[in-house]
Short mmCIF file of C-alpha atoms in Angstrom, two decimals:
data_model
loop_
_atom_site.label_atom_id
_atom_site.label_comp_id
_atom_site.label_asym_id
_atom_site.label_seq_id
_atom_site.Cartn_x
_atom_site.Cartn_y
_atom_site.Cartn_z
CA GLN K 224 -0.15 -0.03 -0.18
CA ASP K 225 2.75 2.55 0.70
CA ALA K 226 6.48 2.98 0.34
CA ASP K 227 7.36 1.80 4.19
CA ALA K 228 5.48 -1.67 3.28
CA CYS K 229 7.78 -1.73 0.18
CA TYR K 230 11.11 -1.81 2.66
CA ARG K 231 9.40 -4.23 5.57
CA THR K 232 8.59 -6.44 3.02
CA LEU K 233 12.34 -6.16 1.24
CA GLY K 234 13.77 -7.05 4.82
CA ILE K 235 11.57 -10.17 5.12
CA ILE K 236 12.86 -11.48 1.77
CA HIS K 237 16.60 -10.29 2.53
CA SER K 238 16.07 -12.54 5.57
CA LEU K 239 15.23 -15.72 3.60
CA PHE K 240 17.34 -15.19 0.60
CA ARG K 241 21.06 -14.00 0.49
CA PRO K 242 21.36 -11.05 -2.14
CA ILE K 243 24.09 -10.20 -4.58
CA PRO K 244 26.37 -7.74 -3.43
CA GLY K 245 25.88 -4.72 -5.78
CA ARG K 246 22.89 -5.77 -7.66
CA PHE K 247 20.22 -3.86 -5.26
CA LYS K 248 18.36 -0.28 -6.83
CA ASP K 249 16.42 1.63 -4.93
CA TYR K 250 14.25 3.57 -7.44
CA ILE K 251 11.62 4.59 -4.75
CA ALA K 252 13.98 6.83 -3.07
CA LEU K 253 15.62 8.12 -6.33
CA PRO K 254 12.97 7.58 -9.29
CA LYS K 255 13.83 7.41 -12.61
CA ALA K 256 13.64 10.57 -14.88
CA ASN K 257 10.56 8.94 -16.24
CA GLY K 258 8.91 8.37 -12.93
CA TYR K 259 9.43 4.96 -12.51
CA GLN K 260 9.48 3.85 -8.71
CA SER K 261 10.52 0.07 -7.37
CA LEU K 262 12.52 -2.05 -5.25
CA HIS K 263 15.03 -4.24 -7.39
CA SER K 264 17.13 -6.76 -6.19
CA ILE K 265 18.36 -10.10 -7.22
CA LEU K 266 18.96 -12.62 -4.48
CA VAL K 267 20.67 -16.34 -4.86
CA GLY K 268 17.68 -18.53 -5.05
CA PRO K 269 17.15 -22.12 -4.34
CA TYR K 270 19.84 -24.53 -5.90
CA GLY K 271 21.97 -21.30 -6.48
CA ILE K 272 19.41 -20.04 -9.26
CA PRO K 273 19.64 -16.26 -9.28
CA LEU K 274 16.33 -14.70 -8.40
CA GLU K 275 14.96 -10.97 -9.38
CA ILE K 276 12.44 -9.53 -7.27
CA GLN K 277 10.84 -6.07 -7.88
CA ILE K 278 8.53 -4.50 -4.88
CA ARG K 279 6.36 -1.58 -5.41
CA THR K 280 3.18 -0.21 -4.59
CA PHE K 281 -0.07 -0.71 -6.98
CA LYS K 282 0.35 2.89 -7.30
CA MET K 283 3.94 2.50 -8.86
CA HIS K 284 3.04 -0.52 -10.66
CA GLN K 285 0.02 1.19 -12.74
CA LEU K 286 2.68 3.96 -13.45
CA SER K 287 5.42 1.24 -14.61
CA GLU K 288 2.73 -0.29 -17.03
CA THR K 289 1.04 2.56 -18.29
CA GLY K 290 3.29 5.08 -18.08
CA ILE K 291 3.17 8.91 -16.65
CA ALA K 292 0.50 10.27 -18.83
CA ALA K 293 -2.14 7.74 -18.60
CA HIS K 294 -1.68 7.40 -15.05
CA TRP K 295 -1.84 11.15 -14.53
CA LEU K 296 -5.54 10.72 -16.65
CA TYR K 297 -6.54 7.58 -14.52
CA LYS K 298 -5.84 9.83 -11.11
CA LYS K 299 -7.79 13.22 -13.07
CA GLY K 300 -10.11 13.03 -10.30
CA ASP K 301 -8.31 11.78 -7.51
CA LYS K 302 -7.59 14.58 -4.63
CA LYS K 303 -4.02 12.35 -4.19
CA ALA K 304 -3.48 13.35 -7.79
CA SER K 305 -0.88 16.33 -7.34
CA GLU K 306 2.02 13.89 -6.74
CA SER K 307 0.94 12.22 -10.25
CA LYS K 308 0.56 15.38 -11.94
CA GLU K 309 3.69 16.72 -10.66
CA LEU K 310 5.71 13.50 -12.01
CA ALA K 311 4.15 13.92 -15.38
CA ASN K 312 4.57 17.96 -15.42
CA GLU K 313 8.41 17.19 -14.63
CA TRP K 314 8.88 14.18 -17.60
CA LEU K 315 7.05 17.07 -19.94
CA ARG K 316 9.16 19.75 -19.08
CA GLU K 317 12.49 17.72 -19.92
CA LEU K 318 10.85 16.75 -23.06
CA LEU K 319 9.97 20.61 -24.13
CA GLU K 320 13.57 21.67 -23.12
CA LEU K 321 14.69 18.96 -25.57
CA GLN K 322 12.54 20.11 -28.06
CA LYS K 323 13.74 23.72 -27.85
CA THR K 324 17.39 22.84 -27.68
CA ALA K 325 17.04 20.41 -30.63
CA GLY K 326 17.91 21.71 -34.07
CA ASP K 327 15.20 19.99 -35.80
CA SER K 328 12.38 17.30 -35.38
CA PHE K 329 15.19 14.10 -36.34
CA GLU K 330 17.41 15.23 -33.52
CA PHE K 331 15.01 15.61 -31.25
CA ILE K 332 14.12 11.79 -31.72
CA ASP K 333 17.70 11.26 -31.62
CA ASN K 334 18.16 12.82 -27.99
CA LEU K 335 14.63 11.31 -26.74
CA LYS K 336 15.65 7.61 -27.86
CA VAL K 337 19.08 8.44 -25.52
CA ASP K 338 17.14 10.27 -22.38
CA LEU K 339 13.76 7.37 -22.33
CA PHE K 340 15.16 4.71 -20.13
CA PRO K 341 19.01 5.34 -19.62
CA LYS K 342 20.63 3.40 -16.98
CA GLU K 343 21.27 6.07 -14.37
CA VAL K 344 23.73 7.44 -11.75
CA PHE K 345 23.27 9.39 -8.81
CA VAL K 346 25.45 12.15 -7.45
CA PHE K 347 25.61 15.28 -5.33
CA THR K 348 25.69 19.11 -5.57
CA PRO K 349 28.29 20.67 -3.11
CA ARG K 350 24.58 21.25 -1.09
CA GLY K 351 23.73 17.90 -1.12
CA SER K 352 20.77 17.64 -3.80
CA VAL K 353 20.81 14.70 -5.66
CA ILE K 354 21.20 15.02 -9.57
CA LYS K 355 20.31 11.73 -11.69
CA MET K 356 22.78 11.57 -14.59
CA PRO K 357 22.75 8.46 -17.24
CA ARG K 358 25.58 6.01 -16.77
CA GLY K 359 28.76 7.13 -18.91
CA SER K 360 27.94 10.98 -17.91
CA CYS K 361 31.06 13.16 -17.73
CA ILE K 362 31.40 16.80 -16.09
CA VAL K 363 29.89 18.85 -18.83
CA ASP K 364 27.09 16.95 -18.92
CA PHE K 365 26.35 17.41 -14.80
CA ALA K 366 27.03 21.12 -15.74
CA TYR K 367 24.35 21.21 -18.09
CA ALA K 368 22.01 19.25 -15.87
CA VAL K 369 22.18 21.64 -13.35
CA HIS K 370 22.22 24.93 -15.92
CA THR K 371 22.43 25.52 -19.40
CA ASP K 372 24.51 28.68 -18.27
CA ILE K 373 26.92 26.87 -15.88
CA GLY K 374 27.70 24.21 -18.65
CA ASN K 375 28.91 26.96 -21.19
CA LYS K 376 31.30 28.35 -18.87
CA CYS K 377 32.42 25.51 -17.29
CA VAL K 378 36.24 24.80 -17.14
CA SER K 379 36.89 21.76 -14.87
CA ALA K 380 35.50 20.18 -11.32
CA ARG K 381 35.97 19.15 -8.06
CA ILE K 382 35.07 15.78 -7.46
CA ASN K 383 35.00 15.13 -2.99
CA ARG K 384 36.98 18.06 -3.06
CA ARG K 385 39.47 16.84 -5.90
CA LEU K 386 40.29 18.80 -8.89
CA VAL K 387 39.47 17.13 -12.07
CA PRO K 388 39.36 17.63 -16.15
CA LEU K 389 35.85 18.04 -17.67
CA GLN K 390 35.86 14.38 -19.65
CA THR K 391 35.76 12.70 -16.03
CA GLN K 392 33.13 10.16 -15.88
CA LEU K 393 30.46 10.40 -13.01
CA GLU K 394 30.04 7.70 -10.44
CA ASN K 395 27.68 6.84 -8.06
CA GLY K 396 27.48 8.98 -4.61
CA MET K 397 30.06 11.56 -6.02
CA THR K 398 29.72 15.05 -5.07
CA VAL K 399 30.50 17.32 -7.75
CA GLU K 400 31.10 21.32 -7.58
CA VAL K 401 31.98 22.31 -11.23
CA VAL K 402 34.08 25.29 -11.54
CA SER K 403 33.19 27.89 -13.87
CA SER K 404 34.70 31.13 -15.69
CA SER K 405 33.16 34.03 -17.23
CA TRP K 406 35.32 34.00 -20.44
CA ALA K 407 34.90 30.25 -20.85
CA LYS K 408 32.60 29.02 -23.95
CA PRO K 409 31.59 25.54 -25.10
CA ASN K 410 34.48 23.64 -27.26
CA PRO K 411 33.34 21.66 -29.94
CA ILE K 412 36.03 18.76 -28.45
CA TRP K 413 33.07 18.16 -26.01
CA LEU K 414 30.54 16.50 -28.15
CA ASN K 415 32.97 14.10 -28.17
CA TYR K 416 32.27 12.78 -24.91
CA VAL K 417 28.91 14.32 -23.46
CA VAL K 418 26.21 11.36 -23.62
CA THR K 419 23.06 13.67 -22.42
CA ALA K 420 20.63 15.00 -25.10
CA LYS K 421 20.41 18.37 -22.88
CA ALA K 422 24.47 18.90 -23.20
CA ARG K 423 24.59 17.65 -26.47
CA SER K 424 21.93 20.29 -27.96
CA ALA K 425 22.71 23.35 -25.79
CA ILE K 426 26.35 22.93 -26.71
CA ARG K 427 25.51 22.58 -30.67
CA THR K 428 23.32 25.57 -30.53
CA TYR K 429 25.38 27.77 -28.79
CA LEU K 430 28.11 26.54 -31.28
CA LYS K 431 26.12 27.36 -34.48
CA HIS K 432 25.23 30.79 -32.84
CA PHE K 433 28.82 31.73 -31.76
CA LYS K 434 30.06 30.32 -35.53
CA THR K 435 27.64 32.44 -37.29
CA GLY K 436 28.69 35.68 -35.55
CA GLU K 437 32.55 34.52 -35.97
CA ALA K 438 32.07 34.42 -39.83
CA ILE K 439 30.19 37.60 -39.89
CA ASN K 440 33.14 39.45 -38.51
CA LEU K 441 35.65 37.81 -40.43
CA GLY K 442 33.58 38.17 -43.60
CA LYS K 443 33.65 41.82 -42.70
CA ARG K 444 37.28 42.17 -42.52
CA LEU K 445 38.04 39.83 -45.35
CA PHE K 446 35.56 42.68 -47.38
CA LYS K 447 37.17 45.42 -46.43
CA ARG K 448 40.64 43.90 -46.96
CA GLU K 449 39.91 43.27 -50.71
CA LEU K 450 38.52 46.52 -51.36
CA LYS K 451 41.15 48.32 -49.95
CA ALA K 452 43.33 46.25 -52.29
CA ILE K 453 41.71 48.27 -55.07
CA GLY K 454 41.85 51.87 -53.39
CA LEU K 455 38.37 51.92 -52.02
CA THR K 456 36.76 51.47 -48.54
CA LYS K 457 33.74 50.62 -47.19
CA LYS K 458 32.48 53.90 -46.67
CA SER K 459 33.29 54.84 -50.55
CA VAL K 460 30.32 52.44 -51.16
CA SER K 461 26.55 53.18 -50.57
CA SER K 462 23.95 50.87 -48.77
CA GLU K 463 22.26 51.09 -52.18
CA GLN K 464 24.92 49.18 -54.35
CA LEU K 465 25.70 46.72 -51.12
CA ASN K 466 21.84 45.97 -51.25
CA GLN K 467 22.36 45.32 -55.24
CA LEU K 468 25.10 43.02 -54.39
CA VAL K 469 23.36 41.09 -51.94
CA THR K 470 20.37 40.48 -54.18
CA ASN K 471 22.53 39.75 -56.92
CA PHE K 472 24.03 36.89 -54.63
CA SER K 473 20.19 35.72 -53.84
CA LEU K 474 20.53 36.44 -49.98
CA ASP K 475 18.49 38.35 -47.82
CA SER K 476 20.87 40.51 -45.74
CA LEU K 477 24.48 42.00 -45.88
CA ASP K 478 25.32 39.70 -42.84
CA GLN K 479 24.38 36.68 -45.05
CA LEU K 480 27.25 37.83 -47.53
CA TYR K 481 29.46 38.33 -44.54
CA GLU K 482 28.86 35.25 -43.13
CA ALA K 483 29.25 33.33 -46.67
CA ILE K 484 32.59 35.27 -46.91
CA GLY K 485 33.72 34.10 -43.73
CA LEU K 486 33.02 30.50 -43.88
CA GLY K 487 34.74 30.52 -47.43
CA ASP K 488 31.73 29.75 -49.20
CA ARG K 489 32.31 33.22 -50.98
CA MET K 490 35.64 34.32 -52.45
CA PRO K 491 35.90 38.18 -50.92
CA PHE K 492 37.92 38.96 -54.37
CA VAL K 493 34.92 37.60 -56.36
CA VAL K 494 32.31 39.11 -54.10
CA VAL K 495 34.07 42.73 -54.47
CA GLN K 496 34.70 42.28 -58.35
CA ARG K 497 30.79 41.69 -58.89
CA LEU K 498 30.24 45.07 -56.63
CA VAL K 499 32.79 46.87 -58.88
CA ASP K 500 30.83 45.29 -62.42
CA LEU K 501 27.42 45.90 -60.45
CA ALA K 502 27.96 49.47 -59.25
CA ALA K 503 29.52 50.93 -62.19
CA LEU K 504 32.99 51.52 -60.26
CA GLY K 505 35.07 49.98 -62.86
CA GLU K 506 36.82 53.52 -63.54
CA ILE K 507 37.37 53.95 -59.94
CA ALA K 508 38.92 50.17 -59.46
CA LEU K 509 41.10 50.88 -62.69
CA ALA K 510 42.48 54.26 -61.85
CA SER K 511 43.40 52.83 -58.39
CA SER K 512 44.54 49.41 -59.25
CA LYS K 513 48.49 50.63 -59.20
CA GLN K 514 48.06 51.21 -55.43
CA LYS K 515 47.10 47.52 -55.39
CA THR K 516 48.55 45.53 -52.41
CA ASP K 517 48.60 42.04 -51.03
CA SER K 518 48.39 43.04 -47.29
CA PRO K 519 48.26 39.70 -44.74
CA LEU K 520 45.11 39.37 -43.11
CA ILE K 521 46.42 39.33 -39.11
CA ILE K 522 45.77 36.61 -37.10
CA LYS K 523 45.05 37.18 -33.54
CA GLY K 524 44.21 33.77 -32.12
CA THR K 525 40.63 34.86 -31.02
CA GLU K 526 38.91 34.53 -34.38
CA GLY K 527 37.58 30.80 -33.11
CA ILE K 528 36.18 27.80 -35.16
CA VAL K 529 35.93 29.82 -38.68
CA ILE K 530 39.91 29.92 -38.50
CA SER K 531 41.38 26.28 -37.99
CA LEU K 532 44.70 24.55 -37.47
CA PRO K 533 44.58 21.42 -39.01
CA LYS K 534 46.50 18.56 -36.75
CA CYS K 535 48.72 17.94 -40.18
CA CYS K 536 51.25 20.78 -39.10
CA ARG K 537 49.87 22.17 -36.27
CA PRO K 538 50.94 26.14 -37.20
CA LEU K 539 51.95 28.23 -33.90
CA PRO K 540 52.33 32.09 -33.57
CA GLY K 541 55.77 32.54 -35.18
CA ASP K 542 55.38 30.41 -37.81
CA PRO K 543 55.46 31.67 -41.48
CA ILE K 544 52.24 30.28 -42.17
CA ILE K 545 49.22 30.39 -45.23
CA GLY K 546 45.44 30.42 -45.33
CA TYR K 547 43.30 28.47 -47.39
CA PHE K 548 39.81 28.82 -47.95
CA ASN K 549 37.73 26.02 -47.43
CA PRO K 550 34.04 25.94 -47.99
CA GLY K 551 31.68 25.67 -44.83
CA ARG K 552 34.72 25.72 -42.91
CA GLY K 553 36.22 29.15 -43.21
CA ILE K 554 40.14 29.65 -43.50
CA VAL K 555 42.36 27.09 -42.57
CA ILE K 556 45.82 27.96 -41.42
CA HIS K 557 48.74 25.80 -42.37
CA ARG K 558 52.79 26.19 -42.14
CA LEU K 559 54.26 27.29 -45.02
CA GLU K 560 56.22 24.13 -45.08
CA CYS K 561 53.38 22.06 -44.87
CA LYS K 562 53.18 19.36 -47.60
CA ASN K 563 49.70 19.58 -47.50
CA SER K 564 49.42 23.18 -48.59
CA SER K 565 51.50 22.74 -51.61
CA ASP K 566 48.28 21.68 -53.39
CA ASP K 567 46.02 23.96 -52.08
CA ARG K 568 48.49 26.67 -53.39
CA LYS K 569 47.94 25.81 -56.68
CA LYS K 570 44.70 27.29 -56.84
CA GLN K 571 45.52 31.14 -56.61
CA ASN K 572 41.88 31.87 -55.98
CA GLN K 573 41.12 30.37 -52.77
CA TRP K 574 45.18 31.01 -51.15
CA LEU K 575 45.33 33.86 -48.70
CA ASN K 576 48.33 35.93 -47.17
CA VAL K 577 48.39 35.75 -43.76
CA GLU K 578 50.61 36.61 -40.62
CA TRP K 579 50.56 36.20 -37.29
CA SER K 580 49.61 39.06 -34.74
CA ASP K 581 52.37 40.78 -33.05
CA LYS K 582 50.46 40.28 -30.13
CA VAL K 583 48.40 37.17 -30.44
CA ALA K 584 46.14 35.94 -27.53
CA ASP K 585 47.01 34.36 -24.83
CA ASN K 586 45.96 30.78 -26.23
CA GLU K 587 47.21 27.23 -25.78
CA PHE K 588 48.41 25.74 -29.06
CA SER K 589 49.18 22.09 -29.68
CA ALA K 590 52.37 20.89 -31.00
CA ASP K 591 53.86 17.58 -31.86
CA ILE K 592 57.51 16.40 -30.59
CA ARG K 593 58.92 13.34 -31.69
CA ILE K 594 61.53 12.09 -28.60
CA GLU K 595 63.90 9.37 -28.92
CA LEU K 596 64.86 8.37 -25.57
CA LEU K 597 66.90 5.43 -23.70
CA ASN K 598 64.27 3.12 -22.62
CA GLU K 599 64.29 2.81 -18.82
CA ARG K 600 61.98 2.33 -16.13
CA GLY K 601 60.76 6.27 -15.38
CA SER K 602 62.53 8.12 -18.62
CA LEU K 603 58.93 8.76 -20.21
CA ALA K 604 57.88 10.04 -16.36
CA THR K 605 61.23 12.07 -16.33
CA VAL K 606 60.17 13.51 -19.81
CA ALA K 607 56.79 14.42 -18.41
CA SER K 608 57.77 16.26 -15.30
CA THR K 609 60.03 18.27 -17.31
CA ILE K 610 57.51 19.31 -19.68
CA SER K 611 55.42 20.35 -17.03
CA THR K 612 58.11 22.55 -15.11
CA MET K 613 57.93 24.58 -18.44
CA ASP K 614 54.16 25.22 -18.23
CA SER K 615 53.31 22.81 -20.81
CA ASN K 616 50.83 19.98 -20.79
CA ILE K 617 51.08 16.80 -21.99
CA GLU K 618 47.83 15.65 -24.60
CA ASN K 619 48.70 12.60 -26.07
CA VAL K 620 51.63 10.28 -25.94
CA ARG K 621 51.73 7.55 -28.65
CA ILE K 622 54.70 5.01 -28.89
CA VAL K 623 56.11 4.65 -32.43
CA ASP K 624 59.02 2.23 -31.89
CA GLN K 625 60.47 0.76 -29.03
CA ASP K 626 63.20 -2.35 -28.29
CA GLU K 627 65.13 -3.27 -25.41
CA ARG K 628 67.39 -0.08 -25.55
CA VAL K 629 65.58 2.74 -26.91
CA SER K 630 61.82 4.09 -27.20
CA VAL K 631 60.55 6.21 -29.95
CA ASP K 632 57.85 8.36 -28.71
CA LEU K 633 55.30 10.85 -30.49
CA ILE K 634 54.28 13.51 -28.05
CA THR K 635 51.71 16.07 -28.23
CA ILE K 636 52.15 18.95 -25.92
CA THR K 637 50.13 22.29 -25.49
CA VAL K 638 52.66 25.61 -26.16
CA LEU K 639 52.01 29.51 -26.21
CA ASP K 640 53.99 29.78 -29.53
CA ARG K 641 57.35 29.11 -31.31
CA VAL K 642 59.21 30.43 -28.52
CA HIS K 643 57.83 28.38 -25.94
CA LEU K 644 58.34 24.92 -28.00
CA ALA K 645 61.95 26.21 -28.61
CA ASN K 646 62.46 25.94 -24.80
CA ILE K 647 60.74 23.20 -24.39
CA ILE K 648 63.11 21.13 -27.00
CA ARG K 649 66.12 22.60 -25.31
CA LYS K 650 65.44 21.48 -22.15
CA LEU K 651 64.78 17.82 -23.06
CA ARG K 652 67.13 18.02 -24.67
CA LYS K 653 69.58 18.93 -21.80
CA LEU K 654 68.54 14.98 -20.26
CA SER K 655 70.95 12.47 -20.34
CA LEU K 656 68.13 9.99 -21.01
CA VAL K 657 67.22 11.90 -24.49
CA LEU K 658 68.84 10.63 -27.40
CA LYS K 659 67.19 12.86 -30.43
CA ILE K 660 64.25 15.58 -30.01
CA ILE K 661 62.36 17.48 -33.03
CA ARG K 662 59.61 18.69 -33.92
CA VAL K 663 57.24 17.40 -36.28
CA LYS K 664 57.03 18.22 -40.00
CA VAL K 665 54.40 16.69 -41.93
#
């Protein structure tokens, strides 16, 4: 009849049959996201055969068989319907939240499949509140479960007062405190390890709007740069001429045109040439063609996801670089010596003269080093410790070759710029166990 009777029944059954450790689930105290409540226990039955029992009240059983919505309707005339109604409302609120953040109906259905009946873990906030999460959830999932703004601004977390990275998976009983920062923003890499629909949808929504804004800003810079190359400024072009240009490209606004330029879908020199043709500016352009310069686009390191740094050569501030327009991705920056950019440079209309700014933002960049060291106990730990003392982190280690004497490792580390990397290599080269070390080139 009630929860108390369920627990007393469980006690009686456990006194008759031995329960299997770790196979007891209390969904009465901690209901599932869909409102399901019951006690589950697996016992060692007669002749050693495992026996599963489920204990619940009639009301809980009806909810498990027919679902929240049907249970709500059944109890509609009942004075005790408020509890059922609240369960239904909570579930419907979660569905509406999924629907709001989903990009389209297909994404909504995919998200719903993930969240319908997940295996759950229960973790605590620092204030003692219990949060239900699907098994396999990480810190980022938890942050978004608390609040979307916290998820968007999270940088790390403390589990049981110990600092841990965002990809750390949650386990039952953990106390999780999210560390956030006003300057932080969602990272596309998070999509590789989040599992909840809310986190995935919120990250995608943010990145979509963020990418649009970045693409517009980059498109404006490229458009102005191309105008300057033929001796014009944006002020010398009227609003009417710009609107005519937008219409000619079958777009709805100037921002859409800037976005297309920033994403690499429209080449800036083609857009400006079309403007010259449409607005009858040929004489102006011709008269100033002698002033045309190929001034480089300055890369500050804050442009975000519309300017990407590929893994093939991992360019760093201080490296000679070249930009390549990649439709849909914006500008891809290669090191000038990168073999993968040699084919791109043959397409004159798609490559761009770029340079690092003298004051690059204080960001971390990835760099690959190939190191040959003596294959001794603790040698890799010594290398890792040395890298750490140089204010750098190791992102990945891969053993390329190894024998009894020598180990050849490929290590990915974080650095601020080319000088920082050079200092780390110089420091490692002084270690007696290091035989050879170089920066990886494609």
